[in-house]
Amino acid sequence: MSEPPGGPDLHAGPDLHGGTTGDERDAFVSTMTGFARTLRAAGVAADHQRTQGFIAALRELDVRERRDVYWAGRLTLCSGPDDLDRYDRCFAAYFGGERPGPAHRVPAVTVTRFTLRPGDSGDRGEGREVDTTAATASEIEVLRHRDVARMTAAERGEVARLLGMLRSAREQRRSRRRVPSHRGAMDGRRTVREAVRRGGEPARLRFRARREKPRRVVMLVDVSGSMAAYADTLLRFAHALVRAEPRVTEVFSVGTRLTRVTAELRHRDPGVAMDAVSAAIPDWSGGTRLGEELKELLRLSDVRGAIVVIASDGWERGDASLLGRQMERLSRLAHRVIWVNPHKGDPAYRPLTAGMRAALPYITDFVAGHSLAAFEELAALLGKGNGNGNGIRNRNGNRNGKGMGMGGTDKDKGGSWPDGDAGRPDA
């Protein structure tokens, strides 16, 4: 049995068999899922199910031993002999950073994608390689945190491919329908029927409980001119949400008018879906009238109990007071209101536009939406019941505080908004 590449051991890692804090477990899972993402970028089919198997296997082993981690990943993440060489290179690149040396050079992991340009022959043998990206594990991690607006065309394509593989958990809600269960309220009818079948002898009590269903998500994507650099990536994220839960996901584009694009995003292929969306949206790179479009949304769509995600920079060209009134109505009907602003990824950003000031008092979570890492955090937020703690609160600590002004607004985790302009378009 050969030694794993990159060194004899990892020299670090939590003891998963006891005495481990929640932060250490979260860091462990984040590290191993990052390794799985690196393998997928290199062409190894390390899907969600294989990644969960990998993490489950490591819980039975010592993650401080490189040999244990290497063989656990090799046996759970690789699907065939063709994956072994790529797995070895990715393992050495991802875990081998602590012991660099000239005698053991780690080759770059090469990701090659073949596409056909318009006019190229459709024969399989005549496909032309139009984009070859060499990316080490560290470069992939850098790409996850890079602003989409500053990416090259090749980097945008890689982010689009990774978004296509994104799988988002969805917060569950209890439905009114009750189903048989081992606990919950006693089911009198089933208990009596069981006793009758036994000839009147005492029978085991039967119970029933409410069934859990994924909570509905309604997403609005701003396609105005100020959001042109982010609209395509946000729509690709919306496509991943629709594919994950097509029955309980609605997507609308907002600009100068409200356009429902859910049906177009149900195409399995992201490229076909984006082409259909482009043809369906009539107001690309126009203005923004969020107040009027929210009013139209509340008239056409039932958002009661749903998670409403608004992806916009808040650059309102219409009446800001109308936007505030519609946001107040929306906050009373929706389960949660999440506002995704790409500019929030900039530490110097301040929400000083009239639209953002009007919307802030009624937002449950105010998050960034400028990078792949931000979209992964948003996907995780949609699976949490009470948000991630970065929501907007009033002075008493309650969410959705009515009439909260900028002077009393808490930023993220309790800090006040510093003075000064941000230098952004909406500062």
XYZ file of C-alpha atoms in Angstrom:
427
model
C 0.000 0.000 0.000
C 1.657 3.242 -1.141
C 2.050 6.365 0.959
C -0.328 9.243 0.162
C 1.272 12.171 -1.698
C 2.314 15.327 0.081
C 3.849 14.062 3.352
C 3.367 11.547 6.146
C 0.703 13.360 8.200
C -1.443 16.497 8.379
C -0.173 17.791 11.757
C -3.577 19.367 12.452
C -7.231 18.539 12.783
C -9.930 18.173 15.434
C -10.466 15.081 17.509
C -13.939 14.080 16.328
C -14.343 11.384 18.980
C -14.764 13.770 21.902
C -13.915 17.214 23.270
C -14.566 18.961 19.968
C -16.272 22.346 19.862
C -18.933 23.267 17.331
C -16.552 25.719 15.624
C -13.952 22.974 15.161
C -16.542 20.626 13.649
C -17.741 23.374 11.303
C -14.162 24.118 10.253
C -13.546 20.411 9.648
C -16.648 20.067 7.440
C -15.766 23.274 5.560
C -12.236 22.009 4.872
C -13.390 18.638 3.580
C -16.188 20.059 1.421
C -13.629 22.489 -0.014
C -11.489 19.499 -0.961
C -14.521 17.915 -2.660
C -15.093 21.148 -4.630
C -11.471 21.040 -5.758
C -11.946 17.478 -6.999
C -15.095 18.446 -8.907
C -13.225 21.309 -10.564
C -10.587 18.786 -11.667
C -13.202 16.492 -13.211
C -13.721 13.967 -10.395
C -17.413 13.164 -9.815
C -17.296 13.986 -6.084
C -21.003 14.784 -5.773
C -22.940 15.637 -2.607
C -23.659 11.988 -1.735
C -19.994 10.964 -2.092
C -18.906 13.994 -0.044
C -21.258 13.035 2.786
C -19.856 9.515 2.698
C -16.327 10.936 2.878
C -17.171 13.047 5.948
C -18.965 10.113 7.610
C -15.906 7.893 7.065
C -13.579 10.511 8.582
C -15.714 10.667 11.705
C -14.610 7.075 12.382
C -10.928 7.824 11.726
C -8.198 10.152 12.967
C -8.222 13.171 10.648
C -4.754 14.138 11.871
C -3.359 11.104 10.052
C -2.735 11.897 6.375
C -2.974 8.209 5.489
C -6.489 7.936 6.961
C -7.729 11.050 5.176
C -6.141 9.977 1.885
C -7.666 6.495 1.787
C -11.054 7.632 3.111
C -11.279 10.122 0.257
C -9.931 7.750 -2.356
C -12.460 5.043 -1.467
C -15.481 7.362 -1.234
C -14.877 10.200 -3.714
C -13.379 8.382 -6.717
C -15.744 6.580 -9.075
C -13.215 4.772 -11.280
C -9.559 4.250 -12.218
C -9.535 7.422 -14.318
C -10.069 9.509 -11.166
C -7.094 8.181 -9.208
C -4.355 10.270 -10.825
C -6.418 13.462 -10.544
C -7.293 12.598 -6.948
C -3.587 12.204 -6.046
C -2.706 15.564 -7.600
C -5.597 17.372 -5.920
C -4.795 15.770 -2.557
C -1.154 16.871 -2.784
C -2.133 20.399 -3.840
C -4.847 20.841 -1.216
C -3.200 19.250 1.825
C 0.459 19.501 0.884
C 0.993 23.207 1.483
C 2.728 22.706 4.843
C 5.703 20.764 3.454
C 6.795 22.337 0.157
C 10.058 21.159 -1.333
C 11.854 21.086 -4.696
C 12.131 17.297 -4.614
C 8.369 16.818 -4.773
C 6.747 19.265 -7.113
C 2.948 19.273 -7.166
C 1.698 19.485 -10.739
C -1.116 21.907 -11.512
C -4.626 20.499 -11.714
C -5.882 21.242 -15.213
C -9.564 21.783 -15.914
C -10.388 21.479 -19.623
C -13.760 22.345 -21.083
C -14.707 21.719 -24.710
C -17.415 23.782 -26.355
C -18.556 24.526 -29.892
C -18.771 28.025 -31.243
C -21.618 29.028 -33.572
C -20.747 27.785 -37.008
C -18.473 24.996 -35.808
C -19.169 21.480 -36.982
C -21.482 19.501 -34.694
C -19.494 16.281 -35.192
C -18.048 14.960 -31.983
C -14.672 14.417 -33.553
C -14.380 18.020 -34.756
C -15.029 19.732 -31.419
C -12.581 22.544 -30.847
C -11.022 23.370 -27.505
C -11.853 27.007 -26.881
C -11.108 27.384 -23.183
C -8.446 25.669 -21.079
C -8.008 26.842 -17.468
C -5.167 25.636 -15.290
C -6.192 26.131 -11.669
C -4.528 24.916 -8.507
C -6.534 24.439 -5.336
C -5.435 27.808 -3.970
C -6.482 29.569 -7.180
C -9.932 27.982 -6.987
C -10.277 29.257 -3.421
C -9.270 32.760 -4.549
C -11.866 32.572 -7.331
C -14.601 31.780 -4.789
C -14.062 35.152 -3.086
C -13.454 37.306 -6.168
C -16.038 39.912 -7.119
C -18.017 38.754 -10.156
C -17.809 42.244 -11.690
C -13.993 42.003 -11.787
C -13.777 38.521 -13.329
C -12.610 37.635 -16.805
C -14.906 35.791 -19.199
C -13.136 32.486 -18.433
C -13.519 33.012 -14.675
C -17.209 33.839 -15.090
C -17.635 30.616 -17.026
C -15.998 28.630 -14.227
C -18.230 30.293 -11.616
C -21.284 29.538 -13.764
C -20.237 25.880 -13.911
C -19.803 25.703 -10.131
C -23.169 27.382 -9.568
C -24.721 24.720 -11.774
C -23.527 22.112 -9.249
C -24.773 24.065 -6.227
C -27.310 22.187 -4.104
C -29.224 24.269 -1.578
C -30.999 22.882 1.461
C -34.395 24.443 2.086
C -35.907 25.466 5.396
C -38.772 23.146 6.330
C -42.239 24.144 7.495
C -44.990 22.097 9.130
C -47.996 21.558 6.887
C -51.567 21.222 8.119
C -51.764 17.620 6.958
C -50.940 15.059 9.619
C -49.267 11.733 8.935
C -48.610 8.640 11.112
C -45.671 9.147 13.423
C -43.919 7.598 16.422
C -44.601 10.724 18.463
C -46.941 13.705 18.464
C -50.687 13.898 19.116
C -52.529 10.656 19.754
C -54.429 9.330 16.728
C -57.702 8.182 18.313
C -59.164 6.618 15.185
C -56.132 4.458 14.406
C -55.817 3.464 18.067
C -59.474 2.353 18.241
C -59.245 0.465 14.925
C -56.181 -1.355 16.225
C -58.060 -2.350 19.382
C -61.045 -3.615 17.317
C -58.740 -5.752 15.186
C -57.403 -7.308 18.377
C -60.891 -8.174 19.624
C -61.078 -5.381 22.155
C -57.738 -6.162 23.749
C -55.641 -3.136 24.753
C -53.562 -2.027 21.779
C -50.515 0.148 21.361
C -51.288 3.852 21.141
C -50.988 5.377 17.673
C -49.792 8.907 17.043
C -49.743 11.404 14.209
C -47.788 14.583 13.526
C -47.732 17.350 10.981
C -45.758 16.618 7.829
C -42.775 18.797 7.031
C -42.514 20.425 3.626
C -39.877 22.726 2.100
C -40.729 26.379 2.570
C -41.603 28.356 -0.545
C -39.009 30.810 -1.917
C -39.875 33.829 -4.089
C -36.806 35.478 -5.628
C -36.699 38.834 -7.400
C -33.618 39.604 -9.528
C -32.856 43.206 -10.506
C -31.844 43.327 -14.197
C -31.449 47.115 -14.444
C -28.371 48.854 -15.797
C -26.745 49.311 -12.379
C -26.952 45.525 -11.820
C -25.722 44.490 -15.282
C -22.453 43.036 -13.938
C -24.279 40.724 -11.508
C -27.639 39.921 -13.127
C -26.449 36.870 -15.098
C -24.780 35.251 -12.070
C -27.817 35.951 -9.871
C -30.102 34.338 -12.450
C -27.831 31.289 -12.551
C -28.122 31.063 -8.769
C -31.905 31.292 -9.164
C -31.702 28.462 -11.720
C -29.961 26.293 -9.098
C -32.776 27.057 -6.617
C -35.473 26.164 -9.146
C -33.757 22.899 -10.048
C -33.430 21.938 -6.376
C -37.098 22.625 -5.461
C -39.090 23.348 -8.650
C -42.526 23.129 -7.003
C -41.875 25.683 -4.275
C -39.647 28.240 -6.028
C -40.772 31.303 -7.985
C -38.424 33.711 -9.770
C -39.217 37.170 -11.164
C -37.033 39.745 -12.890
C -37.467 43.372 -11.861
C -36.493 46.474 -13.798
C -39.078 48.733 -15.334
C -41.603 45.899 -15.146
C -42.169 42.610 -13.291
C -41.556 39.472 -15.386
C -42.080 35.881 -14.200
C -39.231 33.659 -15.446
C -39.834 30.493 -13.394
C -40.881 28.389 -16.393
C -37.781 29.401 -18.371
C -35.503 28.460 -15.454
C -36.938 24.941 -15.231
C -34.786 23.827 -18.159
C -32.232 21.342 -16.888
C -29.361 22.796 -18.943
C -28.185 26.175 -17.527
C -27.243 27.497 -20.969
C -30.663 26.730 -22.440
C -32.328 28.252 -19.370
C -30.308 31.475 -19.650
C -31.141 31.792 -23.349
C -34.852 31.372 -22.555
C -34.650 33.958 -19.753
C -32.862 36.446 -22.017
C -35.656 36.133 -24.569
C -38.379 36.485 -21.920
C -37.085 39.631 -20.163
C -37.971 42.790 -22.142
C -36.277 45.373 -19.889
C -32.613 44.383 -19.633
C -30.309 47.214 -18.475
C -33.130 49.705 -17.969
C -34.214 51.597 -14.881
C -35.617 50.288 -11.596
C -39.062 50.864 -10.106
C -38.953 48.511 -7.146
C -41.903 50.056 -5.339
C -44.297 49.615 -8.268
C -43.029 46.092 -8.960
C -43.383 44.981 -5.336
C -46.930 46.292 -5.400
C -47.558 44.248 -8.552
C -45.953 41.168 -6.950
C -48.211 41.417 -3.898
C -51.211 41.685 -6.206
C -50.292 38.714 -8.426
C -48.465 36.275 -6.161
C -49.214 34.866 -2.715
C -46.107 35.402 -0.580
C -47.680 34.455 2.747
C -45.285 32.263 4.710
C -42.638 32.374 1.955
C -38.996 33.408 2.073
C -38.717 36.422 -0.239
C -35.241 37.093 -1.670
C -34.689 40.498 -3.308
C -31.417 40.763 -5.249
C -30.877 44.448 -5.987
C -28.560 47.363 -5.262
C -31.580 49.421 -4.135
C -31.099 52.108 -6.769
C -34.769 53.169 -6.880
C -35.786 55.487 -9.726
C -39.399 55.705 -8.554
C -41.001 56.873 -5.329
C -38.957 55.651 -2.331
C -41.910 56.121 0.025
C -43.942 53.713 -2.127
C -41.118 51.175 -1.813
C -41.167 51.590 1.966
C -44.921 50.997 2.155
C -44.709 47.885 -0.027
C -41.782 46.528 1.998
C -43.852 46.988 5.155
C -46.714 45.000 3.597
C -44.268 42.350 2.409
C -42.644 41.988 5.855
C -46.063 41.313 7.421
C -46.927 38.601 4.890
C -43.601 36.843 4.277
C -41.866 34.482 6.667
C -38.512 36.189 6.038
C -37.277 38.951 3.716
C -33.667 38.567 2.563
C -32.067 41.449 0.642
C -29.024 40.519 -1.464
C -26.924 43.556 -2.394
C -23.722 42.908 -4.395
C -22.146 46.117 -3.083
C -22.378 44.907 0.527
C -19.307 42.784 -0.149
C -17.280 46.026 -0.128
C -16.275 46.914 3.470
C -16.659 50.633 2.604
C -20.244 50.260 1.379
C -22.982 52.228 3.134
C -26.694 51.804 2.207
C -27.357 55.505 1.672
C -29.645 55.441 -1.372
C -33.270 56.403 -0.832
C -34.429 52.924 -1.877
C -32.181 51.074 0.574
C -33.027 53.485 3.409
C -36.721 52.880 2.808
C -36.324 49.082 2.703
C -33.891 48.521 5.591
C -36.410 48.590 8.488
C -38.315 45.647 7.003
C -35.418 43.373 6.002
C -34.758 40.214 8.003
C -31.293 39.496 6.548
C -29.076 41.913 4.617
C -26.339 39.928 2.823
C -23.767 40.285 0.055
C -24.143 38.795 -3.404
C -20.909 39.573 -5.227
C -18.994 36.269 -5.261
C -19.335 32.512 -5.366
C -18.647 32.315 -1.617
C -21.459 34.831 -0.993
C -23.873 32.694 -3.027
C -22.863 29.604 -1.043
C -23.592 31.504 2.184
C -26.954 32.614 0.783
C -27.814 29.010 -0.099
C -26.955 27.977 3.470
C -29.074 30.846 4.828
C -32.119 29.569 2.927
C -31.800 26.292 4.836
C -31.743 27.916 8.274
C -34.891 28.549 10.240
C -34.052 31.910 11.818
C -31.430 33.435 9.561
C -27.707 33.715 10.200
C -27.697 36.477 12.740
C -26.658 39.172 10.232
C -30.125 40.608 9.804
C -31.241 44.186 10.319
C -32.646 44.820 13.792
C -34.184 47.841 15.484
C -32.848 49.390 18.669
C -34.634 46.840 20.845
C -33.024 43.923 18.969
C -36.224 42.906 17.151
C -36.254 42.173 13.449
C -38.502 44.084 11.057
C -38.650 47.087 13.396
C -41.107 49.649 12.033
C -39.912 53.210 11.513
C -36.215 52.495 12.125
C -34.034 55.290 10.794
C -30.430 55.123 9.697
C -29.283 56.738 12.920
C -30.566 53.743 14.928
C -29.691 50.997 12.445
C -27.357 48.237 13.545
C -24.924 46.954 11.000
C -24.566 43.194 10.905
C -23.636 42.243 14.478
C -24.492 45.320 16.461
C -22.114 48.030 15.193
C -23.383 51.452 14.132
C -23.012 52.836 10.626
C -19.865 54.980 10.447
C -20.027 58.357 8.749
C -18.627 59.123 5.363
C -19.334 58.215 1.754
C -18.600 54.800 0.340
C -17.447 55.781 -3.106
C -19.908 53.343 -4.659
C -22.525 54.363 -7.273
C -25.179 54.521 -4.566
C -23.106 56.353 -1.954
